[in-house]
mmCIF file of C-alpha atoms and ligand atoms in Angstrom:
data_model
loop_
_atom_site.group_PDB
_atom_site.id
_atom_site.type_symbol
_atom_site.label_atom_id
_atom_site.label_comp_id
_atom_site.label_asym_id
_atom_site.label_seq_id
_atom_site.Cartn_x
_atom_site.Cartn_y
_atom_site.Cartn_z
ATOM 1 C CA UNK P 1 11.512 16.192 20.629
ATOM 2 C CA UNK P 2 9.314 19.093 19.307
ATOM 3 C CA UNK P 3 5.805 19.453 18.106
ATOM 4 C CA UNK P 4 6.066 20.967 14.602
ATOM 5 C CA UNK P 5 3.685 23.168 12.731
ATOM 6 C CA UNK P 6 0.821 21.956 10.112
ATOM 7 C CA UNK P 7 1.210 23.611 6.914
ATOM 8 C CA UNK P 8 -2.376 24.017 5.926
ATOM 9 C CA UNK P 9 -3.928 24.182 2.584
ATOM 10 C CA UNK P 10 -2.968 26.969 0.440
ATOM 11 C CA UNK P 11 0.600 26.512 1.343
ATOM 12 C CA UNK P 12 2.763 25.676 -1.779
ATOM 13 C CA UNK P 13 4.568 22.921 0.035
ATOM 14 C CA UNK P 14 1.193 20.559 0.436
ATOM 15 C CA UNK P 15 1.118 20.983 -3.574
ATOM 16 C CA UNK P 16 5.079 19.229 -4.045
ATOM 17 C CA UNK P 17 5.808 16.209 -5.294
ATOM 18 C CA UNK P 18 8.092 15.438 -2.244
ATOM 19 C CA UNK P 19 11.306 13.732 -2.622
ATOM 20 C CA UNK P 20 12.673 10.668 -1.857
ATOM 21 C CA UNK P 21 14.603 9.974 1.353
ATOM 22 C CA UNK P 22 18.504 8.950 0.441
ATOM 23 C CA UNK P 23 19.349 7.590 4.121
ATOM 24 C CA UNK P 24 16.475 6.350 5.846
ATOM 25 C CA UNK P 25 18.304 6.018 8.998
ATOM 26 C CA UNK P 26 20.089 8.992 9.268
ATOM 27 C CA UNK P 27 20.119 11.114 12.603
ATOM 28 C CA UNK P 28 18.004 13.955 10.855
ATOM 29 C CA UNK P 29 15.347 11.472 9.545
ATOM 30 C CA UNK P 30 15.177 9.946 12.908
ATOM 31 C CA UNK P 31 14.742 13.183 14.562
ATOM 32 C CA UNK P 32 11.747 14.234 12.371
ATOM 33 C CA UNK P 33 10.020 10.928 12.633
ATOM 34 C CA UNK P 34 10.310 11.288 16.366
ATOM 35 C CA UNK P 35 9.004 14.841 16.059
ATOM 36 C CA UNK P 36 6.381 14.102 13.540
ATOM 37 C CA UNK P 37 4.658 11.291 15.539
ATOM 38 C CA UNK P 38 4.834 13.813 18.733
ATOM 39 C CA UNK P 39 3.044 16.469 16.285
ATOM 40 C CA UNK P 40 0.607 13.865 15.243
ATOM 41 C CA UNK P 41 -0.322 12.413 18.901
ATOM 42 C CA UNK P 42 -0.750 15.799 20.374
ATOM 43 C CA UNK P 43 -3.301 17.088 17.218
ATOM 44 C CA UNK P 44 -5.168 14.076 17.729
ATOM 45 C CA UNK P 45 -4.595 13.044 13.837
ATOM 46 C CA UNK P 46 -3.704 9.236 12.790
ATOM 47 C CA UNK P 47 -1.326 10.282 10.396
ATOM 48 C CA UNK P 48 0.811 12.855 9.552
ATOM 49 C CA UNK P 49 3.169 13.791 6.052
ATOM 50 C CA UNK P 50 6.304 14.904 5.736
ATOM 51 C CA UNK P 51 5.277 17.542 3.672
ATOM 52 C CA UNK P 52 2.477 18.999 5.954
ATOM 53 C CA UNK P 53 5.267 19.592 8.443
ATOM 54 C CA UNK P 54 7.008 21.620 5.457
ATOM 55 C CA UNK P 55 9.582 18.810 5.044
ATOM 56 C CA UNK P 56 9.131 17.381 1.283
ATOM 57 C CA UNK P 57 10.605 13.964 1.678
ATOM 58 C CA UNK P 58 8.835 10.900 1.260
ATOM 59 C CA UNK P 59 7.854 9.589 4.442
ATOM 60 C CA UNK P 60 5.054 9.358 6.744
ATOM 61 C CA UNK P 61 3.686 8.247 9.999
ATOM 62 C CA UNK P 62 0.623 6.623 10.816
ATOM 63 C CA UNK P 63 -1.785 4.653 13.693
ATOM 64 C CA UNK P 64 -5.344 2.560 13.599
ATOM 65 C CA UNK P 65 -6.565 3.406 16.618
ATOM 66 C CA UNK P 66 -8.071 0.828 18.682
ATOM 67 C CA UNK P 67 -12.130 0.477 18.252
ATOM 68 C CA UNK P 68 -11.472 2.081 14.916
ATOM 69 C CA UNK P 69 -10.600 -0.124 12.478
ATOM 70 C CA UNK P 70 -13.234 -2.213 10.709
ATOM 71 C CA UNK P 71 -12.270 -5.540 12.286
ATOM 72 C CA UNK P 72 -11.372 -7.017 8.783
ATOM 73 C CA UNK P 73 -8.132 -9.462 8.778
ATOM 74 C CA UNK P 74 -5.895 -6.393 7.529
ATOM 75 C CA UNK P 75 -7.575 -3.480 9.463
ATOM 76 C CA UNK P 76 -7.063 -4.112 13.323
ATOM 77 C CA UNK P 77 -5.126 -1.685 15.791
ATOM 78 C CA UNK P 78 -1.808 -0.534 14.899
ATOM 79 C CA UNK P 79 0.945 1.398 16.927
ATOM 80 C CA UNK P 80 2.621 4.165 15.394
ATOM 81 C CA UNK P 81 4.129 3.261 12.293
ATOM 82 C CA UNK P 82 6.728 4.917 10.301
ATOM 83 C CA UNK P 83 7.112 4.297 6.147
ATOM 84 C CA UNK P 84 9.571 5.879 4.275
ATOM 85 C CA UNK P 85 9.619 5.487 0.890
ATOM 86 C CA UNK P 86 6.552 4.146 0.115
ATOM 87 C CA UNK P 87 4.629 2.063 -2.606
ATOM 88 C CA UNK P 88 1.116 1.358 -2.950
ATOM 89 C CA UNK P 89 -0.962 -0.799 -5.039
ATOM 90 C CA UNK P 90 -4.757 -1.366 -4.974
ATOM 91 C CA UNK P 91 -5.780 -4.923 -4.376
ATOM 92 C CA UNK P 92 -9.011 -6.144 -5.982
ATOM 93 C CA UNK P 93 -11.671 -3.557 -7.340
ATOM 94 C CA UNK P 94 -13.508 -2.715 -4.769
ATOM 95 C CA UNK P 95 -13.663 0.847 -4.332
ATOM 96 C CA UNK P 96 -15.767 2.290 -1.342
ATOM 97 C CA UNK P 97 -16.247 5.433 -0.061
ATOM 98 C CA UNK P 98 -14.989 6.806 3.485
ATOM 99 C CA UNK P 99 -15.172 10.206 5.348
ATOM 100 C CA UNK P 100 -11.834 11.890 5.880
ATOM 101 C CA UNK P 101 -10.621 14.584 7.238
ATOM 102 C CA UNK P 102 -6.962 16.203 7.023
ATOM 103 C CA UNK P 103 -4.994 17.982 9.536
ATOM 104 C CA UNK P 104 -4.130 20.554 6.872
ATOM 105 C CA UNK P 105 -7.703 21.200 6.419
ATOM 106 C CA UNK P 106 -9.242 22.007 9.514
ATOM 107 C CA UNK P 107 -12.867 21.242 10.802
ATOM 108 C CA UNK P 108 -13.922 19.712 7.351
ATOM 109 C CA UNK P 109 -14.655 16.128 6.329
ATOM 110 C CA UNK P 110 -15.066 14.959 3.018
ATOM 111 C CA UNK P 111 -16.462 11.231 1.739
ATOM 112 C CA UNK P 112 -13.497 10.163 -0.437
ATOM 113 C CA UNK P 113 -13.916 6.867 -2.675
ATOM 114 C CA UNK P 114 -10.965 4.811 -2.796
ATOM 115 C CA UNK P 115 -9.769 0.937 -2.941
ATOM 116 C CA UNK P 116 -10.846 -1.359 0.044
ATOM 117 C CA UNK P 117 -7.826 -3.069 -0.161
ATOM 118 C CA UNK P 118 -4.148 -2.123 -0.948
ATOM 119 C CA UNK P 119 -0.802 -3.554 -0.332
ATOM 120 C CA UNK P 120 2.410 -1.528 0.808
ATOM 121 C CA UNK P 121 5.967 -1.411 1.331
ATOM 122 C CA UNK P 122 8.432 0.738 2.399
ATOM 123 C CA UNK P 123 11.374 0.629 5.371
ATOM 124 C CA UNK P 124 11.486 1.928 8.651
ATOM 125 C CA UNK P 125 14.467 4.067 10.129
ATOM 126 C CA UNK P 126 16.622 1.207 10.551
ATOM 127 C CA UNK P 127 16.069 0.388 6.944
ATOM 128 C CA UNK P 128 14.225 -2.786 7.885
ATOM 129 C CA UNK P 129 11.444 -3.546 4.960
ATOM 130 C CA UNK P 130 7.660 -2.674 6.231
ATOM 131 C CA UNK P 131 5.026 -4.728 3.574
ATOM 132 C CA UNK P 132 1.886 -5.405 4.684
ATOM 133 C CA UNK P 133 -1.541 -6.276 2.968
ATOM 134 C CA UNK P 134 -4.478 -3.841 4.597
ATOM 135 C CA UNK P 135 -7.902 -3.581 4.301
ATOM 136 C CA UNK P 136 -10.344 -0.173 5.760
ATOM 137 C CA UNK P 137 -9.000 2.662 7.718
ATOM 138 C CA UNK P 138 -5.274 1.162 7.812
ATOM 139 C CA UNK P 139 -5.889 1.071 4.026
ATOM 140 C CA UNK P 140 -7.192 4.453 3.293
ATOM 141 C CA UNK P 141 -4.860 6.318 6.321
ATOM 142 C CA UNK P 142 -1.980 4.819 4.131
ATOM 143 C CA UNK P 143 -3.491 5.950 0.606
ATOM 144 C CA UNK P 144 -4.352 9.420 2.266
ATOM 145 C CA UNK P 145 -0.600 10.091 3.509
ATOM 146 C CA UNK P 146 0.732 8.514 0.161
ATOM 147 C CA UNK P 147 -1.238 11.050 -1.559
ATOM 148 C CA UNK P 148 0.217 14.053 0.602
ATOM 149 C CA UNK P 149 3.967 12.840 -0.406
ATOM 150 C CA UNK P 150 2.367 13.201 -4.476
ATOM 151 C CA UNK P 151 0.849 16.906 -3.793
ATOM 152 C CA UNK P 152 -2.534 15.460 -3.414
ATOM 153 C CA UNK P 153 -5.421 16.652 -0.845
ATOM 154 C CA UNK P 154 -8.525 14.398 0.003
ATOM 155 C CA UNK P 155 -10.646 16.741 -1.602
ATOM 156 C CA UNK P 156 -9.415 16.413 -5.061
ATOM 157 C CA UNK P 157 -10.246 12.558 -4.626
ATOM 158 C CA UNK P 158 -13.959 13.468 -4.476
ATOM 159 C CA UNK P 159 -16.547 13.284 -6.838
ATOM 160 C CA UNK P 160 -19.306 14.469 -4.914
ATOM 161 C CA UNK P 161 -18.560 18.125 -3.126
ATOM 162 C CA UNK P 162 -22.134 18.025 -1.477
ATOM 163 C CA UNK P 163 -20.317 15.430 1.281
ATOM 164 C CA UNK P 164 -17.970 18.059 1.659
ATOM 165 C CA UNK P 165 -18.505 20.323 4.949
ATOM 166 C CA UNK P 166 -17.796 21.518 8.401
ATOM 167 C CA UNK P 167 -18.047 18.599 10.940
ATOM 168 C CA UNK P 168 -20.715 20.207 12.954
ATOM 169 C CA UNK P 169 -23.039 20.786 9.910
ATOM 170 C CA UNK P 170 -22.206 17.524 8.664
ATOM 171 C CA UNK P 171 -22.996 15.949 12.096
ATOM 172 C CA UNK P 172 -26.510 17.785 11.921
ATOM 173 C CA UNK P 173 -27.684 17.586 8.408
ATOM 174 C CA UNK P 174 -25.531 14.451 7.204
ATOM 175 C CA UNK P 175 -27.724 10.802 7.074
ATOM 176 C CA UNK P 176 -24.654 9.251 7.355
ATOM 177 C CA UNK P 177 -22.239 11.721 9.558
ATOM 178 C CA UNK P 178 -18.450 11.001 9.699
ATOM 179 C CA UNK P 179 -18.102 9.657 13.130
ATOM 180 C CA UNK P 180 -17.350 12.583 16.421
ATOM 181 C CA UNK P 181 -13.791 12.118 16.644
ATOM 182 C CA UNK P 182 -13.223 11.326 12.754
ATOM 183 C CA UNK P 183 -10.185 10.356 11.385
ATOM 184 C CA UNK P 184 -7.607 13.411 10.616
ATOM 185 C CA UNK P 185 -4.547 12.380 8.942
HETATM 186 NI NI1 NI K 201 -3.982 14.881 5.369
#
């Protein structure tokens, strides 16, 4: 296994709509999944995109830490997870707004609006079917890497760019900070 490098932004490749993945299972596919959930673990992050690892194919890896999640049905701890070939669709219309931060964006968090409540599907490496109804952090890791396989970065989700910033100022000046070790994905 290897630990790959993070495109960051400015790079042309985190702008791509990425492609899809023909064989989910074979040997190159499983070799960057390993790779890209090695990359992700030792950054710290909770997810990681294809794309950001200059790969644009649509697939992504992600985790819910424990003590994390919001404790909601849909939003407890998950293990690393791989989904290739993804779909998303909101659930409900409750839209709420989170901090994020991206591992192509260094030391900035941004509070991103975006549904509670989604439900995905996609297949893992042995082609198995992953669909699962999630709620909080599981839901907005998974719309965050979705977006990353469509050319999309957090901060284009925004509305407000005041509650965008360096963690450390953000910590200081913020009445509602993103947490210490906020999210990256
Ligand atoms: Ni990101």
């Amino acid at each position: 296994m290897a630990i790959l490098k993070i495109a960051r932004m400015g790079h042309p490749v985190l702008w791509q709509k990425a492609a899809p993945v023909s064989d989910p299972g074979a040997p190159e596919i499983r070799r960057l999944v390993a790779d890209m959930i090695e990359t992700m673990e030792d950054a710290f992050g909770i997810g990681l995109a294809a794309p950001q690892v200059h790969v644009p194919l649509r697939l992504f890896v992600f985790r819910v830490p424990p003590g994390r999640a919001s404790g909601e049905p849909d939003d407890g701890e998950i293990g690393n997870t791989v989904l290739i070939n993804p779909e998303v669709e909101p659930v409900g219309d409750d839209i709420r707004v989170h901090w994020e931060g991206c591992l192509s964006i260094p030391g900035l968090r941004g509070a991103v609006p975006r549904p509670w409540r989604i439900r995905y599907r996609g297949v893992d490496c042995a082609g198995n079917l992953v669909a699962r109804e999630a709620s909080g952090l599981h839901a907005g890791v998974v719309q965050h890497e979705l977006d990353h396989l469509d050319g999309i970065l957090y901060p284009m989700r925004m509305r407000d760019f005041r509650l965008l910033g360096f963690t450390e100022e953000l910590a200081r000046y913020s009445a509602d900070p993103p947490a210490p070790a906020a999210e990256r994905a």
